[in-house]
PDB file of C-alpha atoms in Angstrom:
ATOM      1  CA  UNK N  25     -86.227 -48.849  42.978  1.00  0.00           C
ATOM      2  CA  UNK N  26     -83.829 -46.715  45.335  1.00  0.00           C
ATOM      3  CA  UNK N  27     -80.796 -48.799  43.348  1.00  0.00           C
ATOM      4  CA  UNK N  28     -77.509 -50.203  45.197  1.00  0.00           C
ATOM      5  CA  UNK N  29     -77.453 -48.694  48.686  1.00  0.00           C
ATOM      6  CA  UNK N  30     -74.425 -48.113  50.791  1.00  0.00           C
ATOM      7  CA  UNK N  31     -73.514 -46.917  54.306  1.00  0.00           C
ATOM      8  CA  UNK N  32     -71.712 -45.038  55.431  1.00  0.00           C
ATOM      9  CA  UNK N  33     -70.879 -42.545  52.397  1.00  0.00           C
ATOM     10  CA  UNK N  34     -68.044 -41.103  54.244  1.00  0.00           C
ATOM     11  CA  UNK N  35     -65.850 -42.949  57.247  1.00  0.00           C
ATOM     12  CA  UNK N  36     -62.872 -41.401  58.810  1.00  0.00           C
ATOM     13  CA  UNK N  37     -61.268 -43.372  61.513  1.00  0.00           C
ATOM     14  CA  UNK N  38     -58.232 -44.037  63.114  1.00  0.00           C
ATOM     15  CA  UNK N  39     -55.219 -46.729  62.048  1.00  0.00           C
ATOM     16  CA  UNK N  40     -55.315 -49.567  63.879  1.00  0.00           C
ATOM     17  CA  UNK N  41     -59.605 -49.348  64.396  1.00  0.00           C
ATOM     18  CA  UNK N  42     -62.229 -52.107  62.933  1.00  0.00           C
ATOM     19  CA  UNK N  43     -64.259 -50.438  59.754  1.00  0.00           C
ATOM     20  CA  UNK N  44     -67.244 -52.034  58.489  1.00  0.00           C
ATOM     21  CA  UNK N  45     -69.247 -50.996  55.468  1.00  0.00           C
ATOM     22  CA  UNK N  46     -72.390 -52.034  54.281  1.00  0.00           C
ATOM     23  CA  UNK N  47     -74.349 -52.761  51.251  1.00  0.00           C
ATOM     24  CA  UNK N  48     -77.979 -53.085  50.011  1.00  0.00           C
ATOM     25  CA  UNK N  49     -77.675 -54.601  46.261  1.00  0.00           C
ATOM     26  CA  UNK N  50     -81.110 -54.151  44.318  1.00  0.00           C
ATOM     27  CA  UNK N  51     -83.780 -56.582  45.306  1.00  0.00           C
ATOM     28  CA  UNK N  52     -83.830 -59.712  42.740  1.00  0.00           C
ATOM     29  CA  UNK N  53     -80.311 -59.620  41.975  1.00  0.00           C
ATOM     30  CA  UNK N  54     -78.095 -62.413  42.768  1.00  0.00           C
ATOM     31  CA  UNK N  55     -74.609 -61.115  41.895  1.00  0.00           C
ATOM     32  CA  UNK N  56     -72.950 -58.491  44.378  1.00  0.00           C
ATOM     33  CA  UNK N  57     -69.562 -57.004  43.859  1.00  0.00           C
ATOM     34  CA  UNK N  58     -67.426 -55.324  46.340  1.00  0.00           C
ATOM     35  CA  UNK N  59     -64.899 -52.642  44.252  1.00  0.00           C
ATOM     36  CA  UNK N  60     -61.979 -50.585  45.637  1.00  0.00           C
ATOM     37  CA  UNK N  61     -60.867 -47.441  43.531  1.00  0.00           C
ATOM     38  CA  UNK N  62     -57.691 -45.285  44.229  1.00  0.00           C
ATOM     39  CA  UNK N  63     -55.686 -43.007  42.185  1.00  0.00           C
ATOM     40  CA  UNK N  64     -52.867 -45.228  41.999  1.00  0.00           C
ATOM     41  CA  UNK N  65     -54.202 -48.732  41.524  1.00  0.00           C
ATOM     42  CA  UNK N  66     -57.887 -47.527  39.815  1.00  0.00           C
ATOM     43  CA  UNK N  67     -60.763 -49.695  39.968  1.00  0.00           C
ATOM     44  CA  UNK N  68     -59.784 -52.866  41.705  1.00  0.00           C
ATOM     45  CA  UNK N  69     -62.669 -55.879  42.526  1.00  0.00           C
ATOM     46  CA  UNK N  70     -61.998 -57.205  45.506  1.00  0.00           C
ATOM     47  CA  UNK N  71     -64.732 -59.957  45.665  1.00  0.00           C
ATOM     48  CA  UNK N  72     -68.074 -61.151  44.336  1.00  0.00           C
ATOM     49  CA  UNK N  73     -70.839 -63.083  45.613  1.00  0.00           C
ATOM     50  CA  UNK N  74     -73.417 -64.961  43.451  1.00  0.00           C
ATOM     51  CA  UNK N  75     -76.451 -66.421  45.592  1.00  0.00           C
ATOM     52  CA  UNK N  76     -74.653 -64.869  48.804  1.00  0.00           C
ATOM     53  CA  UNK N  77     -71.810 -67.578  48.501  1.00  0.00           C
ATOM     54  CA  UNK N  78     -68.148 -65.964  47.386  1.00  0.00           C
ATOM     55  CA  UNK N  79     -67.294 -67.214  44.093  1.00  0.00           C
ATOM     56  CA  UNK N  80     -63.830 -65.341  43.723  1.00  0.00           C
ATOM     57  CA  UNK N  81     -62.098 -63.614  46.416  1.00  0.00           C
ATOM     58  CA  UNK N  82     -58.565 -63.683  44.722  1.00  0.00           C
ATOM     59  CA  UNK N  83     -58.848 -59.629  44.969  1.00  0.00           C
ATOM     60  CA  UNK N  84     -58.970 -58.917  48.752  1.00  0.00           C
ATOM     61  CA  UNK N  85     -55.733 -57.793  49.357  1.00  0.00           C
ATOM     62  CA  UNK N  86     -54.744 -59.606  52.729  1.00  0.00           C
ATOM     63  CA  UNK N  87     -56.358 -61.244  56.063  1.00  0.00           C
ATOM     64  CA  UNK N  88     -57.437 -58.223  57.386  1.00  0.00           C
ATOM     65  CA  UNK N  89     -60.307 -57.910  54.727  1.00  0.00           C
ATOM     66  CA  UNK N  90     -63.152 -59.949  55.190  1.00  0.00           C
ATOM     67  CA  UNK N  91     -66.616 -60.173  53.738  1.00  0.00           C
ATOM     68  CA  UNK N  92     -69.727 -61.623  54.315  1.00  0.00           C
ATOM     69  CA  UNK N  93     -73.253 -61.746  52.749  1.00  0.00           C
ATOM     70  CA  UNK N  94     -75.591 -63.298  55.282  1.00  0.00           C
ATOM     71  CA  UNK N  95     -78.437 -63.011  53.139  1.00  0.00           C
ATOM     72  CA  UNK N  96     -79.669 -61.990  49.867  1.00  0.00           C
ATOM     73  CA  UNK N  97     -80.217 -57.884  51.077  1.00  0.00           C
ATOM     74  CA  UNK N  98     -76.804 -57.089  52.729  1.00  0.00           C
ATOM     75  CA  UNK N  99     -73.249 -57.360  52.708  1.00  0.00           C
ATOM     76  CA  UNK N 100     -70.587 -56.260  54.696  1.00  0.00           C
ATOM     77  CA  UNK N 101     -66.805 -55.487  54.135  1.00  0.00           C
ATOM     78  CA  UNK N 102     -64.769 -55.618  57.011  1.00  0.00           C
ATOM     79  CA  UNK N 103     -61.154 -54.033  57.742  1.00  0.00           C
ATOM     80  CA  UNK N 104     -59.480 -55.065  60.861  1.00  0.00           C
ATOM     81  CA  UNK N 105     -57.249 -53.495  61.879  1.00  0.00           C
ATOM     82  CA  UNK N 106     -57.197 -50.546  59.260  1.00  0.00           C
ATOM     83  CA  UNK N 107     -54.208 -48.806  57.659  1.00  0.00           C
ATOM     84  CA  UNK N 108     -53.439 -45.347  56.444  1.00  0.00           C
ATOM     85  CA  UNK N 109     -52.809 -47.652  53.243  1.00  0.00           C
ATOM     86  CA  UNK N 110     -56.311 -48.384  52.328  1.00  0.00           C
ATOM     87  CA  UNK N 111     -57.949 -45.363  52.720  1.00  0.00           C
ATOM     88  CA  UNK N 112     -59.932 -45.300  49.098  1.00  0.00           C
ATOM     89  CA  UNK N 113     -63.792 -45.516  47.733  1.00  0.00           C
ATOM     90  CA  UNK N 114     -64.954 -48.541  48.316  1.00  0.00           C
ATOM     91  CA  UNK N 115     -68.048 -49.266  45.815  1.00  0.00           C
ATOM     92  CA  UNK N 116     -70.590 -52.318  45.863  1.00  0.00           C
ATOM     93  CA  UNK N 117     -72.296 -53.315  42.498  1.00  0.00           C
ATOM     94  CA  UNK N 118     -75.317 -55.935  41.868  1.00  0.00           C
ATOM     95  CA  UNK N 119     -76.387 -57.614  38.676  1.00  0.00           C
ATOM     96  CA  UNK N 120     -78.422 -59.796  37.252  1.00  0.00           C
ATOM     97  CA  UNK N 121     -77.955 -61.778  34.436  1.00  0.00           C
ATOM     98  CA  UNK N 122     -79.875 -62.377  31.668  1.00  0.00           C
ATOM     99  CA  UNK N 123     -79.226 -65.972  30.351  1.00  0.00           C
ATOM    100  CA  UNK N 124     -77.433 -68.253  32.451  1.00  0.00           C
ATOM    101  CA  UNK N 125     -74.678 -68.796  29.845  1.00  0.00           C
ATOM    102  CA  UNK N 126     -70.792 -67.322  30.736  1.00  0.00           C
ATOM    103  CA  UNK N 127     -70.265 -64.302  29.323  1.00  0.00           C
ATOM    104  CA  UNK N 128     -73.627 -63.359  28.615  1.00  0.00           C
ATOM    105  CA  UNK N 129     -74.984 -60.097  28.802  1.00  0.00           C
ATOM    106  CA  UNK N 130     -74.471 -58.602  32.237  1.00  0.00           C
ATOM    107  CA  UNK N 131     -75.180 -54.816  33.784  1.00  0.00           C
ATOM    108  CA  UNK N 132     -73.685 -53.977  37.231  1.00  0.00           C
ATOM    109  CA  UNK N 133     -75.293 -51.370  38.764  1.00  0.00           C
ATOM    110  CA  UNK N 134     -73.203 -49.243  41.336  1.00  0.00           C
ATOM    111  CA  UNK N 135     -73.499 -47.502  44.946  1.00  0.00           C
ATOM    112  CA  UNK N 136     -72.377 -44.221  45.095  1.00  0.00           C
ATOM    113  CA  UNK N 137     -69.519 -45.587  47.271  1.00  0.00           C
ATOM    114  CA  UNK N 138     -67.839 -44.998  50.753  1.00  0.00           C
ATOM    115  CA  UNK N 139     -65.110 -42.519  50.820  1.00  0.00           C
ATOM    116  CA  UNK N 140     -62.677 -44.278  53.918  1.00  0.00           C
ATOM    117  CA  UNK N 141     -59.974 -42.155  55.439  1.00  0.00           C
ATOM    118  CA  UNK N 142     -57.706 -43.891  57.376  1.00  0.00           C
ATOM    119  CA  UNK N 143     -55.199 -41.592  59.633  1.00  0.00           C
TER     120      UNK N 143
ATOM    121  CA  UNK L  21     -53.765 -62.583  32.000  1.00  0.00           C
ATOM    122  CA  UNK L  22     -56.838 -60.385  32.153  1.00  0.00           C
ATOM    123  CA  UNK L  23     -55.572 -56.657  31.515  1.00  0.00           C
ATOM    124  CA  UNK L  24     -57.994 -53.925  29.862  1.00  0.00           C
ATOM    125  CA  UNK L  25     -55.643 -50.513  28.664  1.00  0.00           C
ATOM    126  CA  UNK L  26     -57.122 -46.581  28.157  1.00  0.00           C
ATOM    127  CA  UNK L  27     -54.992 -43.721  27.983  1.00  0.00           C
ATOM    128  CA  UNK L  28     -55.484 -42.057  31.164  1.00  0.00           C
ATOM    129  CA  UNK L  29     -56.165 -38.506  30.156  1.00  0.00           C
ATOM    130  CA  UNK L  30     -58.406 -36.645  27.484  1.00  0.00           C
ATOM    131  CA  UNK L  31     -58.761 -32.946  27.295  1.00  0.00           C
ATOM    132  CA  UNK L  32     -60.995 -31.830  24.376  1.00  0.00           C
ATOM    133  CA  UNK L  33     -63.553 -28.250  23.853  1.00  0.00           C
ATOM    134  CA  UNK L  34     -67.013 -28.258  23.962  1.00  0.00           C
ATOM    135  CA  UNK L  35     -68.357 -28.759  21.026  1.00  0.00           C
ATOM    136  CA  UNK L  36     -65.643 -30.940  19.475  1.00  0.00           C
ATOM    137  CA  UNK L  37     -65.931 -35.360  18.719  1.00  0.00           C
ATOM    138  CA  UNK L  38     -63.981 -37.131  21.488  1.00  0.00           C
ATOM    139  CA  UNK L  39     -62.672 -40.857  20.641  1.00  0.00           C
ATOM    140  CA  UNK L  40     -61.323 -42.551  23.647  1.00  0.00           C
ATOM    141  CA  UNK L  41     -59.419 -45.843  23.008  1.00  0.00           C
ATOM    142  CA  UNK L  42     -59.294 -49.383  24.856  1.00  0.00           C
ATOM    143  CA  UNK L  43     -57.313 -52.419  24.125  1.00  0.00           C
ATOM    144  CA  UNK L  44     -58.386 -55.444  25.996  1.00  0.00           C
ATOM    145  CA  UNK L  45     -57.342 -58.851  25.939  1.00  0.00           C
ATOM    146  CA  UNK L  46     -59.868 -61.963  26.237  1.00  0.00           C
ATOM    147  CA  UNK L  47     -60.780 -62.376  22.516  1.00  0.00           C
ATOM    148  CA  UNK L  48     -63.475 -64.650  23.526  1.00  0.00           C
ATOM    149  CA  UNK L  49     -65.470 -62.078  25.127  1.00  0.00           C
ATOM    150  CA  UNK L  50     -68.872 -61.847  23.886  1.00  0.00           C
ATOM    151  CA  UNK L  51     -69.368 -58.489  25.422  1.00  0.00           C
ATOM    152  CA  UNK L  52     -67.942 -55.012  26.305  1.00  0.00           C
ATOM    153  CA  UNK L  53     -69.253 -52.254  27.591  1.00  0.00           C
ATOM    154  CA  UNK L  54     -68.322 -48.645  28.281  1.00  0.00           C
ATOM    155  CA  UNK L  55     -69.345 -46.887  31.348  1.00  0.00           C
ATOM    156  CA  UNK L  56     -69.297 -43.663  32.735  1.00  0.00           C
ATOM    157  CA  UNK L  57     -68.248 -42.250  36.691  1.00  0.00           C
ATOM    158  CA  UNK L  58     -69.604 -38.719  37.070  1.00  0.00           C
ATOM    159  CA  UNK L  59     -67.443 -37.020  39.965  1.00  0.00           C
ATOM    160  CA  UNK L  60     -68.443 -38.583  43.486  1.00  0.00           C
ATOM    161  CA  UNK L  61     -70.914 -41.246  42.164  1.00  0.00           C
ATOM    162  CA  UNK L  62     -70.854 -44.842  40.997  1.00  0.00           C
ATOM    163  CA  UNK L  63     -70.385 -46.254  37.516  1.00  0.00           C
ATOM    164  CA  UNK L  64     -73.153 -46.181  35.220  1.00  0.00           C
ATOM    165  CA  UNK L  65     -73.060 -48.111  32.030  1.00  0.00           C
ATOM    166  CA  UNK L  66     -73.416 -45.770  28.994  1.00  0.00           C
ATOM    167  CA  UNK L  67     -73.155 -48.414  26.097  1.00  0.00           C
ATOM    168  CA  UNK L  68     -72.622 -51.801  25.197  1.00  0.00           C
ATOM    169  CA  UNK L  69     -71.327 -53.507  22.052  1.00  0.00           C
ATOM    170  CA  UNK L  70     -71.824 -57.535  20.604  1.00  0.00           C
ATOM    171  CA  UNK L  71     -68.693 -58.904  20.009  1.00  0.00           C
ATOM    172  CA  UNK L  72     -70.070 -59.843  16.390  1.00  0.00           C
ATOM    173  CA  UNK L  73     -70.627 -56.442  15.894  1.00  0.00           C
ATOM    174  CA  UNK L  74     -68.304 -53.674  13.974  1.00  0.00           C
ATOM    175  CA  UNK L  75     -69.983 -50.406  14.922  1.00  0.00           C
ATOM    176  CA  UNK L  76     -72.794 -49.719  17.695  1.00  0.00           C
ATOM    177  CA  UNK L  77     -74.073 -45.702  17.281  1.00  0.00           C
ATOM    178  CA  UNK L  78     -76.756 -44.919  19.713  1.00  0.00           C
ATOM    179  CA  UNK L  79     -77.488 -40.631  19.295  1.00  0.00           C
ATOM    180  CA  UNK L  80     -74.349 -38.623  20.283  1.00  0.00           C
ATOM    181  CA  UNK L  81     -72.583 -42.135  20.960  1.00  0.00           C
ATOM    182  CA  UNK L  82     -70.697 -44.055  18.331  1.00  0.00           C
ATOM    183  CA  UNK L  83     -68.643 -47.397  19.830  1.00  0.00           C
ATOM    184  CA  UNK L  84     -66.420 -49.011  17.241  1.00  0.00           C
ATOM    185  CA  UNK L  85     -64.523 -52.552  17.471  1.00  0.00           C
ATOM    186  CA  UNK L  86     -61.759 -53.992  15.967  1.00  0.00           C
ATOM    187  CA  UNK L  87     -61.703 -57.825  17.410  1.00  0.00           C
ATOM    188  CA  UNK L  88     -58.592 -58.656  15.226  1.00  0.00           C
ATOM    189  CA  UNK L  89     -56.225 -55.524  17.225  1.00  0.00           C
ATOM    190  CA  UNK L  90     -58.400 -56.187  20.459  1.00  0.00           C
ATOM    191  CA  UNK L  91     -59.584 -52.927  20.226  1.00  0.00           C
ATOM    192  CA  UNK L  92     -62.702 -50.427  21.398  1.00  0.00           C
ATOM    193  CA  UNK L  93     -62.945 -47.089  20.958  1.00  0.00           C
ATOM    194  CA  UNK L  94     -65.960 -44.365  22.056  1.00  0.00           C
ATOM    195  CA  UNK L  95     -66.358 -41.023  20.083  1.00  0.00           C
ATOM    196  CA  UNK L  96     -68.781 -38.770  21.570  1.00  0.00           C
ATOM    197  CA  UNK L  97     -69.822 -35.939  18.835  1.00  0.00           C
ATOM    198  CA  UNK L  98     -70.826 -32.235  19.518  1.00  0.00           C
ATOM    199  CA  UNK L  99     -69.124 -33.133  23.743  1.00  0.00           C
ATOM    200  CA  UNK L 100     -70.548 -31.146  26.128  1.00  0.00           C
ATOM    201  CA  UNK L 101     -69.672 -29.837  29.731  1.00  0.00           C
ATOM    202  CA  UNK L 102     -71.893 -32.306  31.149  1.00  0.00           C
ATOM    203  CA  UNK L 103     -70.163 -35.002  29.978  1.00  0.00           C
ATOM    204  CA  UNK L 104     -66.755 -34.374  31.723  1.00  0.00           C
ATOM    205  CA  UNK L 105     -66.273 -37.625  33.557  1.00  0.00           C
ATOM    206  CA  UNK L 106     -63.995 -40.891  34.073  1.00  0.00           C
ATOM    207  CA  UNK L 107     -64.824 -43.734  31.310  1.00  0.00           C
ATOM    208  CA  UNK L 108     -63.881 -47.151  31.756  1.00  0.00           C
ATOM    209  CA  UNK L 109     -64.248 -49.800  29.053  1.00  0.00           C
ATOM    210  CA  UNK L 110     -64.787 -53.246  30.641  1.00  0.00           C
ATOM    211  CA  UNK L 111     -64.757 -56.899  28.920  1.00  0.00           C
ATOM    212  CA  UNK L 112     -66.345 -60.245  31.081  1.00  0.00           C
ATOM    213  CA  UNK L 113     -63.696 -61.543  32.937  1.00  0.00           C
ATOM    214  CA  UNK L 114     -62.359 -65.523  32.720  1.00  0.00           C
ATOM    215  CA  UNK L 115     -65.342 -68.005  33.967  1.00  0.00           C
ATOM    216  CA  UNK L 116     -64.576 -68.961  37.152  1.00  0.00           C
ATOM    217  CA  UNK L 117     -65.785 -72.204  38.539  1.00  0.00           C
ATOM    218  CA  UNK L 118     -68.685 -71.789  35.582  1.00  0.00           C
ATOM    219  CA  UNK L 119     -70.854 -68.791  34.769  1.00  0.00           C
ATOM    220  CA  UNK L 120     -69.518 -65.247  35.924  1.00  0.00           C
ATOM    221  CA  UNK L 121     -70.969 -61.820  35.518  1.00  0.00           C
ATOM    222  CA  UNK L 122     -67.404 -60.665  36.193  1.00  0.00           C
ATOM    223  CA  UNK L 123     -66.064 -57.801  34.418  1.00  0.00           C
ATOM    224  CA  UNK L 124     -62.172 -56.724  33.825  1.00  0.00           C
ATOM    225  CA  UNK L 125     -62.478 -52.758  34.262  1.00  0.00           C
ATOM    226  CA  UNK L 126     -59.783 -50.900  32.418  1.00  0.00           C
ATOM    227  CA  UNK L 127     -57.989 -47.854  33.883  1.00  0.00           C
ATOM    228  CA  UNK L 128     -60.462 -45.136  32.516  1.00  0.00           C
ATOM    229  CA  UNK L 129     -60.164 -42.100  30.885  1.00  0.00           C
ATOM    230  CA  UNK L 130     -60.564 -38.923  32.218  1.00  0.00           C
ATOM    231  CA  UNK L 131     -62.241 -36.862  29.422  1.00  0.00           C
ATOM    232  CA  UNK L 132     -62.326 -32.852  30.714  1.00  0.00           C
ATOM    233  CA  UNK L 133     -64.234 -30.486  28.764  1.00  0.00           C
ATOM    234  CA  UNK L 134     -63.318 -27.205  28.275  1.00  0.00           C
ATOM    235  CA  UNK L 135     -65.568 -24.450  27.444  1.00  0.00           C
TER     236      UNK L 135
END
């Protein structure tokens, strides 16, 4: 299994421009996770998506984040318009879980991230 | 609310244990897990403990937790170069709506390694 796939692994752009990254979660899980990670704030989750639908968004820090997962192999996470502000790694995790029951046993499995500069 | 603490910095020799140390806060958590960020990749989980256990050792790993203080701690014996990295101790976040594979990540640890 190639694992959690992400593109672009590095994305330098200009403030006020449209970024969109990308992710491929492993094939059979129905969790994905979209993580940002910053010196100051560390590892922040931004949203998850169980069976493509959100479930809990409450981490996306304003209207100009948006995501989407139009089907079980992809996800996007869209910034528009970008700010020097949320330049960061941007990660994407999927699990699966073993038993249905909250709490149970879970491993996320991570992307090795996009690095986003913003100027 | 949800909030998972580590010190942020560790700076041990090669050779030496390490212990790095997590409070966390959802009591109810049946689960929690220590993983491991090697520079410019992902998270990996290294280890996992029940929350009915006391102790989890698995080879140069030993987790220990102490559910009445809310608290986790890793020691890595005989710590190596290699395993210079960021830790993060994580605990299953509040159900939301029903089932949730969410996890509260704490702040991790940076554990350097001097030779």
């Amino acid at each position: 299994d190639a694992g959690v796939i992400q593109s672009p692994r590095h994305e330098v752009t200009e403030m006020g421009q449209e970024v969109t990254l990308r992710c491929k979660p492993i094939s059979g899980h129905d969790y994905l996770f979209w993580y940002r990670q910053t010196m100051m704030r560390g590892l922040e989750l931004l949203i998850y998506f169980n069976n493509n639908v959100p479930i809990d968004d409450s981490g996306m820090p304003e209207d100009r984040f948006s995501a989407k997962m139009p089907n079980a192999s992809f996800s996007t996470l869209k910034i528009q318009p970008s700010e020097p502000r949320d330049s960061a790694v941007y990660f994407c995790a999927s699990s699966s879980p073993g038993r249905a029951a909250p709490s149970s046993y879970t491993e996320q499995f991570f992307g090795p991230g996009t690095r986003l500069t913003v100027l | 609310g949800e909030d998972v603490e580590q010190s942020l910095f560790l700076s041990v020799r090669e050779g030496d244990s390490s212990v790095i140390n997590c409070t966390y806060t959802d009591s109810s958590s049946t689960y929690l897990y220590w993983y491991k960020q090697e520079p410019g990749a992902g998270l990996q989980l290294l280890t996992y403990i029940f929350s009915n256990m006391d102790m989890k050792q698995d080879q140069r790993l030993t987790v220990l937790l102490n559910k009445k203080d809310k608290h986790l701690s890793l020691r890595i014996a005989d710590t190596q170069t290699g395993d210079s990295a960021i830790y993060f101790c994580a605990e299953h976040g509040a159900p939301y709506g029903g089932a949730t594979n969410k996890l509260i990540f704490g702040t991790g640890t940076l554990l350097a390694v001097q030779p």
